């Protein structure tokens, strides 16, 4: 809190002295909680573009400077030196683990990777051609019907066990969904493998053959997971918090987050980017026409993988992923023409006043699909990968919201624009 106040005077002369709140970094915020009592006014902010919905100590973004910090640590340093599970520990508990804490956390997560056999049957019941995100929303929601023993949201131990279960089981569920789409046998987790190695084993191994995880692929996936692990109050995380604010259980709350992530303006963008690039490469669409369509206000089309509510200079995740694309495609091969096309498209937008004026730059989704495709992950699974990585962020926010003494059920106001009161015809 600062010693500053902001004075708001209403048209009827009533006024409110509003406290200005400060965080560690970032802009100050006017605390409008007392405003309605003194002035009768509410605030109007569609899309919550200027509203802080909570205090949070997990992640900080400076969109102007292209800074992303998890618990204070720059994403570039974590991407270079950390592992995904270490980042999970950091996001959940607030500090990097000691070697002992790391060993214990890895072992707990490893012990929770198996799912109830009926979860396998549950997934097997979906149509084989269902979209993987449709299967994921349903399966994550259904977990609350399998793990009753840890659903007391007021019990910190239960909250922690649910978090461990979600982080551990997401790769297993994601890979089962993939195997179900292919019609291949589901592969059980193998405890001697690391988190990411195990995921590649469950995704790509078949019982008939031995499988050795490819270290380059594992490194690339580790990066993708770290970069997507959290992003403060984005649409899906806010959805998780809002769902959780009513006391909904963690699995139901995270399922709500998965549903929100699915949209093309959010996590679904990685799939949409690949469709857009494929169209240019294979269906006779051109870069010029694609850019013109994106600029045309009468056309709902947007350049997918471009723009961000918060980043107005560059998205540091996109920079790291673009670099990984170079390394990965050099080593593993992959869709080099697609990568070159993506870079050409980026270059064209960087010189275009429409994109310059609106500060529209490639976001995390622009290059991530190229890596995922090079790893052999089908396009329909891209948003599932995002969900798997973001689960730790969602659950860390869900836990934080339950520990927040100021936490209340989320319940926005509205400006009613419907008919005025009228009587039912006599
Ligand atoms: N292509 C063309 N024009 C765009 C784009 C785009 N991708 N993004 C924004 N604009 C224009 C928009 O039309 C508006 O123009 P004007 O001022 O003339 O009306 C201006 O830029 C501001 O856009 P906005 O819609 O007010 O921005 P927003 O903060 O509400 O939306 C966004 C942010 C990410 C939803 C949007 O940029 C977008 O739809 N991008 C494409 C989808 C995408 O890549 N999503 C992934 C986001 S990053 C990962 C994640 O969050 O999951």
mmCIF file of C-alpha atoms in Angstrom, residues 31-221:
data_model
loop_
_atom_site.group_PDB
_atom_site.id
_atom_site.type_symbol
_atom_site.label_atom_id
_atom_site.label_comp_id
_atom_site.label_asym_id
_atom_site.label_seq_id
_atom_site.Cartn_x
_atom_site.Cartn_y
_atom_site.Cartn_z
ATOM 1 C CA UNK A 31 -8.602 0.329 -4.602
ATOM 2 C CA UNK A 32 -12.221 0.914 -5.609
ATOM 3 C CA UNK A 33 -13.797 -1.320 -2.964
ATOM 4 C CA UNK A 34 -15.149 1.541 -0.845
ATOM 5 C CA UNK A 35 -16.294 3.558 -3.845
ATOM 6 C CA UNK A 36 -19.781 2.147 -4.219
ATOM 7 C CA UNK A 37 -20.643 2.808 -0.563
ATOM 8 C CA UNK A 38 -19.629 6.484 -0.762
ATOM 9 C CA UNK A 39 -20.759 7.357 -4.287
ATOM 10 C CA UNK A 40 -23.204 4.641 -5.398
ATOM 11 C CA UNK A 41 -21.049 4.101 -8.500
ATOM 12 C CA UNK A 42 -19.555 0.931 -9.905
ATOM 13 C CA UNK A 43 -16.680 0.658 -12.384
ATOM 14 C CA UNK A 44 -17.063 -0.509 -16.004
ATOM 15 C CA UNK A 45 -14.138 -2.383 -17.548
ATOM 16 C CA UNK A 46 -14.996 -4.930 -20.256
ATOM 17 C CA UNK A 47 -12.284 -7.561 -20.578
ATOM 18 C CA UNK A 48 -10.861 -6.402 -17.213
ATOM 19 C CA UNK A 49 -8.173 -4.550 -19.175
ATOM 20 C CA UNK A 50 -7.525 -2.051 -16.359
ATOM 21 C CA UNK A 51 -8.687 -4.036 -13.356
ATOM 22 C CA UNK A 52 -6.566 -6.078 -10.949
ATOM 23 C CA UNK A 53 -8.760 -8.924 -9.706
ATOM 24 C CA UNK A 54 -6.467 -10.117 -6.914
ATOM 25 C CA UNK A 55 -3.074 -9.773 -5.262
ATOM 26 C CA UNK A 56 -0.680 -12.484 -6.425
ATOM 27 C CA UNK A 57 2.943 -13.306 -5.690
ATOM 28 C CA UNK A 58 3.397 -15.962 -8.388
ATOM 29 C CA UNK A 59 4.212 -14.334 -11.727
ATOM 30 C CA UNK A 60 5.021 -10.832 -12.935
ATOM 31 C CA UNK A 61 4.877 -9.529 -16.514
ATOM 32 C CA UNK A 62 6.098 -6.158 -17.765
ATOM 33 C CA UNK A 63 4.527 -6.048 -21.216
ATOM 34 C CA UNK A 64 6.349 -2.881 -22.266
ATOM 35 C CA UNK A 65 9.776 -4.271 -21.484
ATOM 36 C CA UNK A 66 9.071 -7.902 -22.434
ATOM 37 C CA UNK A 67 9.790 -9.163 -18.909
ATOM 38 C CA UNK A 68 8.358 -12.375 -17.465
ATOM 39 C CA UNK A 69 9.281 -13.455 -13.921
ATOM 40 C CA UNK A 70 8.199 -16.614 -12.098
ATOM 41 C CA UNK A 71 8.457 -15.855 -8.358
ATOM 42 C CA UNK A 72 11.002 -13.174 -9.280
ATOM 43 C CA UNK A 73 13.203 -15.324 -11.549
ATOM 44 C CA UNK A 74 13.506 -14.200 -15.214
ATOM 45 C CA UNK A 75 12.062 -16.695 -17.688
ATOM 46 C CA UNK A 76 15.308 -16.623 -19.722
ATOM 47 C CA UNK A 77 17.326 -17.898 -16.729
ATOM 48 C CA UNK A 78 14.777 -20.575 -15.868
ATOM 49 C CA UNK A 79 14.619 -21.682 -19.506
ATOM 50 C CA UNK A 80 18.383 -22.066 -19.613
ATOM 51 C CA UNK A 81 19.127 -23.555 -16.192
ATOM 52 C CA UNK A 82 16.004 -25.113 -14.729
ATOM 53 C CA UNK A 83 13.810 -28.131 -15.352
ATOM 54 C CA UNK A 84 10.048 -28.189 -15.660
ATOM 55 C CA UNK A 85 9.566 -29.991 -12.341
ATOM 56 C CA UNK A 86 11.835 -27.513 -10.584
ATOM 57 C CA UNK A 87 9.710 -24.701 -12.068
ATOM 58 C CA UNK A 88 6.583 -26.519 -10.832
ATOM 59 C CA UNK A 89 8.047 -26.556 -7.316
ATOM 60 C CA UNK A 90 8.970 -22.880 -7.589
ATOM 61 C CA UNK A 91 5.510 -21.848 -8.749
ATOM 62 C CA UNK A 92 3.730 -23.943 -6.123
ATOM 63 C CA UNK A 93 5.902 -23.252 -3.094
ATOM 64 C CA UNK A 94 7.485 -19.869 -3.905
ATOM 65 C CA UNK A 95 11.180 -20.861 -3.737
ATOM 66 C CA UNK A 96 13.530 -23.002 -5.789
ATOM 67 C CA UNK A 97 13.857 -26.415 -4.138
ATOM 68 C CA UNK A 98 16.970 -27.547 -2.283
ATOM 69 C CA UNK A 99 18.427 -30.796 -3.719
ATOM 70 C CA UNK A 100 16.558 -32.766 -0.996
ATOM 71 C CA UNK A 101 13.276 -30.960 -1.666
ATOM 72 C CA UNK A 102 13.758 -31.520 -5.381
ATOM 73 C CA UNK A 103 14.327 -35.235 -4.906
ATOM 74 C CA UNK A 104 11.308 -35.577 -2.656
ATOM 75 C CA UNK A 105 9.055 -33.542 -5.016
ATOM 76 C CA UNK A 106 10.165 -35.571 -8.057
ATOM 77 C CA UNK A 107 9.467 -38.767 -6.196
ATOM 78 C CA UNK A 108 5.985 -37.614 -5.088
ATOM 79 C CA UNK A 109 5.067 -36.568 -8.626
ATOM 80 C CA UNK A 110 6.424 -39.829 -10.031
ATOM 81 C CA UNK A 111 4.319 -41.825 -7.562
ATOM 82 C CA UNK A 112 1.148 -40.090 -8.741
ATOM 83 C CA UNK A 113 1.584 -40.546 -12.506
ATOM 84 C CA UNK A 114 -0.716 -43.560 -12.823
ATOM 85 C CA UNK A 115 -4.434 -42.920 -13.173
ATOM 86 C CA UNK A 116 -7.294 -45.070 -11.925
ATOM 87 C CA UNK A 117 -7.950 -47.848 -14.464
ATOM 88 C CA UNK A 118 -11.451 -46.492 -14.962
ATOM 89 C CA UNK A 119 -9.956 -43.190 -16.179
ATOM 90 C CA UNK A 120 -8.470 -45.267 -19.022
ATOM 91 C CA UNK A 121 -11.898 -46.777 -19.659
ATOM 92 C CA UNK A 122 -13.463 -43.331 -19.446
ATOM 93 C CA UNK A 123 -11.123 -42.008 -22.170
ATOM 94 C CA UNK A 124 -11.686 -45.121 -24.259
ATOM 95 C CA UNK A 125 -15.401 -44.251 -24.248
ATOM 96 C CA UNK A 126 -14.929 -41.082 -26.288
ATOM 97 C CA UNK A 127 -15.367 -41.166 -30.071
ATOM 98 C CA UNK A 128 -11.942 -41.846 -31.608
ATOM 99 C CA UNK A 129 -12.238 -38.650 -33.671
ATOM 100 C CA UNK A 130 -13.224 -36.363 -30.771
ATOM 101 C CA UNK A 131 -11.061 -33.268 -30.467
ATOM 102 C CA UNK A 132 -8.343 -33.932 -27.845
ATOM 103 C CA UNK A 133 -9.329 -30.769 -25.945
ATOM 104 C CA UNK A 134 -12.928 -32.028 -25.728
ATOM 105 C CA UNK A 135 -11.601 -35.249 -24.186
ATOM 106 C CA UNK A 136 -9.306 -33.303 -21.859
ATOM 107 C CA UNK A 137 -12.032 -31.004 -20.499
ATOM 108 C CA UNK A 138 -14.224 -34.035 -19.781
ATOM 109 C CA UNK A 139 -11.484 -36.174 -18.263
ATOM 110 C CA UNK A 140 -10.046 -33.487 -15.976
ATOM 111 C CA UNK A 141 -13.546 -32.673 -14.723
ATOM 112 C CA UNK A 142 -14.161 -36.386 -14.176
ATOM 113 C CA UNK A 143 -11.076 -36.717 -11.940
ATOM 114 C CA UNK A 144 -13.147 -35.360 -9.042
ATOM 115 C CA UNK A 145 -15.268 -38.495 -9.321
ATOM 116 C CA UNK A 146 -12.153 -40.667 -8.894
ATOM 117 C CA UNK A 147 -10.204 -38.866 -6.155
ATOM 118 C CA UNK A 148 -12.759 -38.114 -3.424
ATOM 119 C CA UNK A 149 -10.213 -38.518 -0.680
ATOM 120 C CA UNK A 150 -8.535 -35.126 -1.247
ATOM 121 C CA UNK A 151 -11.433 -32.809 -2.048
ATOM 122 C CA UNK A 152 -11.666 -30.795 1.166
ATOM 123 C CA UNK A 153 -10.721 -27.398 -0.254
ATOM 124 C CA UNK A 154 -10.249 -25.971 3.250
ATOM 125 C CA UNK A 155 -7.597 -28.545 4.115
ATOM 126 C CA UNK A 156 -4.122 -27.357 2.936
ATOM 127 C CA UNK A 157 -2.884 -30.975 2.752
ATOM 128 C CA UNK A 158 -5.793 -31.924 0.486
ATOM 129 C CA UNK A 159 -5.097 -28.912 -1.708
ATOM 130 C CA UNK A 160 -1.460 -29.978 -1.999
ATOM 131 C CA UNK A 161 -2.289 -33.621 -2.812
ATOM 132 C CA UNK A 162 -4.726 -32.510 -5.514
ATOM 133 C CA UNK A 163 -2.021 -30.266 -6.972
ATOM 134 C CA UNK A 164 0.467 -33.145 -7.032
ATOM 135 C CA UNK A 165 -2.109 -35.410 -8.645
ATOM 136 C CA UNK A 166 -2.929 -32.899 -11.350
ATOM 137 C CA UNK A 167 0.709 -32.161 -12.228
ATOM 138 C CA UNK A 168 1.542 -35.880 -12.258
ATOM 139 C CA UNK A 169 -1.507 -37.177 -14.114
ATOM 140 C CA UNK A 170 -1.819 -34.566 -16.878
ATOM 141 C CA UNK A 171 0.924 -36.132 -19.072
ATOM 142 C CA UNK A 172 -0.623 -39.568 -18.593
ATOM 143 C CA UNK A 173 -4.088 -38.297 -19.523
ATOM 144 C CA UNK A 174 -2.735 -36.283 -22.478
ATOM 145 C CA UNK A 175 -0.890 -39.311 -23.855
ATOM 146 C CA UNK A 176 -3.925 -41.599 -23.379
ATOM 147 C CA UNK A 177 -6.033 -39.121 -25.338
ATOM 148 C CA UNK A 178 -3.434 -39.201 -28.123
ATOM 149 C CA UNK A 179 -3.256 -42.996 -28.111
ATOM 150 C CA UNK A 180 -7.043 -43.217 -28.155
ATOM 151 C CA UNK A 181 -7.157 -41.000 -31.264
ATOM 152 C CA UNK A 182 -4.600 -43.272 -32.935
ATOM 153 C CA UNK A 183 -6.224 -46.513 -31.831
ATOM 154 C CA UNK A 184 -2.967 -47.626 -30.192
ATOM 155 C CA UNK A 185 -2.593 -49.261 -26.756
ATOM 156 C CA UNK A 186 -2.231 -46.857 -23.833
ATOM 157 C CA UNK A 187 1.295 -46.942 -22.383
ATOM 158 C CA UNK A 188 1.675 -47.018 -18.600
ATOM 159 C CA UNK A 189 4.044 -44.488 -16.987
ATOM 160 C CA UNK A 190 7.560 -45.691 -16.204
ATOM 161 C CA UNK A 191 8.971 -44.434 -12.939
ATOM 162 C CA UNK A 192 12.646 -44.628 -13.831
ATOM 163 C CA UNK A 193 12.179 -41.930 -16.493
ATOM 164 C CA UNK A 194 12.127 -38.187 -15.879
ATOM 165 C CA UNK A 195 8.814 -36.311 -16.140
ATOM 166 C CA UNK A 196 9.381 -35.246 -19.751
ATOM 167 C CA UNK A 197 11.039 -38.512 -20.840
ATOM 168 C CA UNK A 198 8.112 -40.394 -19.404
ATOM 169 C CA UNK A 199 5.672 -38.232 -21.329
ATOM 170 C CA UNK A 200 7.483 -38.925 -24.623
ATOM 171 C CA UNK A 201 7.467 -42.634 -23.774
ATOM 172 C CA UNK A 202 3.704 -42.644 -23.122
ATOM 173 C CA UNK A 203 3.080 -40.593 -26.292
ATOM 174 C CA UNK A 204 5.322 -42.355 -28.769
ATOM 175 C CA UNK A 205 6.224 -45.851 -27.516
ATOM 176 C CA UNK A 206 4.311 -48.971 -28.523
ATOM 177 C CA UNK A 207 4.374 -52.224 -26.538
ATOM 178 C CA UNK A 208 5.923 -54.116 -29.468
ATOM 179 C CA UNK A 209 9.160 -52.114 -29.464
ATOM 180 C CA UNK A 210 11.771 -50.748 -27.093
ATOM 181 C CA UNK A 211 11.705 -46.995 -26.736
ATOM 182 C CA UNK A 212 14.533 -44.631 -25.869
ATOM 183 C CA UNK A 213 13.604 -40.968 -25.376
ATOM 184 C CA UNK A 214 15.412 -38.624 -27.757
ATOM 185 C CA UNK A 215 17.458 -36.116 -25.653
ATOM 186 C CA UNK A 216 16.964 -33.270 -28.163
ATOM 187 C CA UNK A 217 13.214 -33.786 -28.158
ATOM 188 C CA UNK A 218 13.187 -33.971 -24.358
ATOM 189 C CA UNK A 219 15.124 -30.696 -24.103
ATOM 190 C CA UNK A 220 12.757 -28.946 -26.499
ATOM 191 C CA UNK A 221 9.685 -30.200 -24.658
#
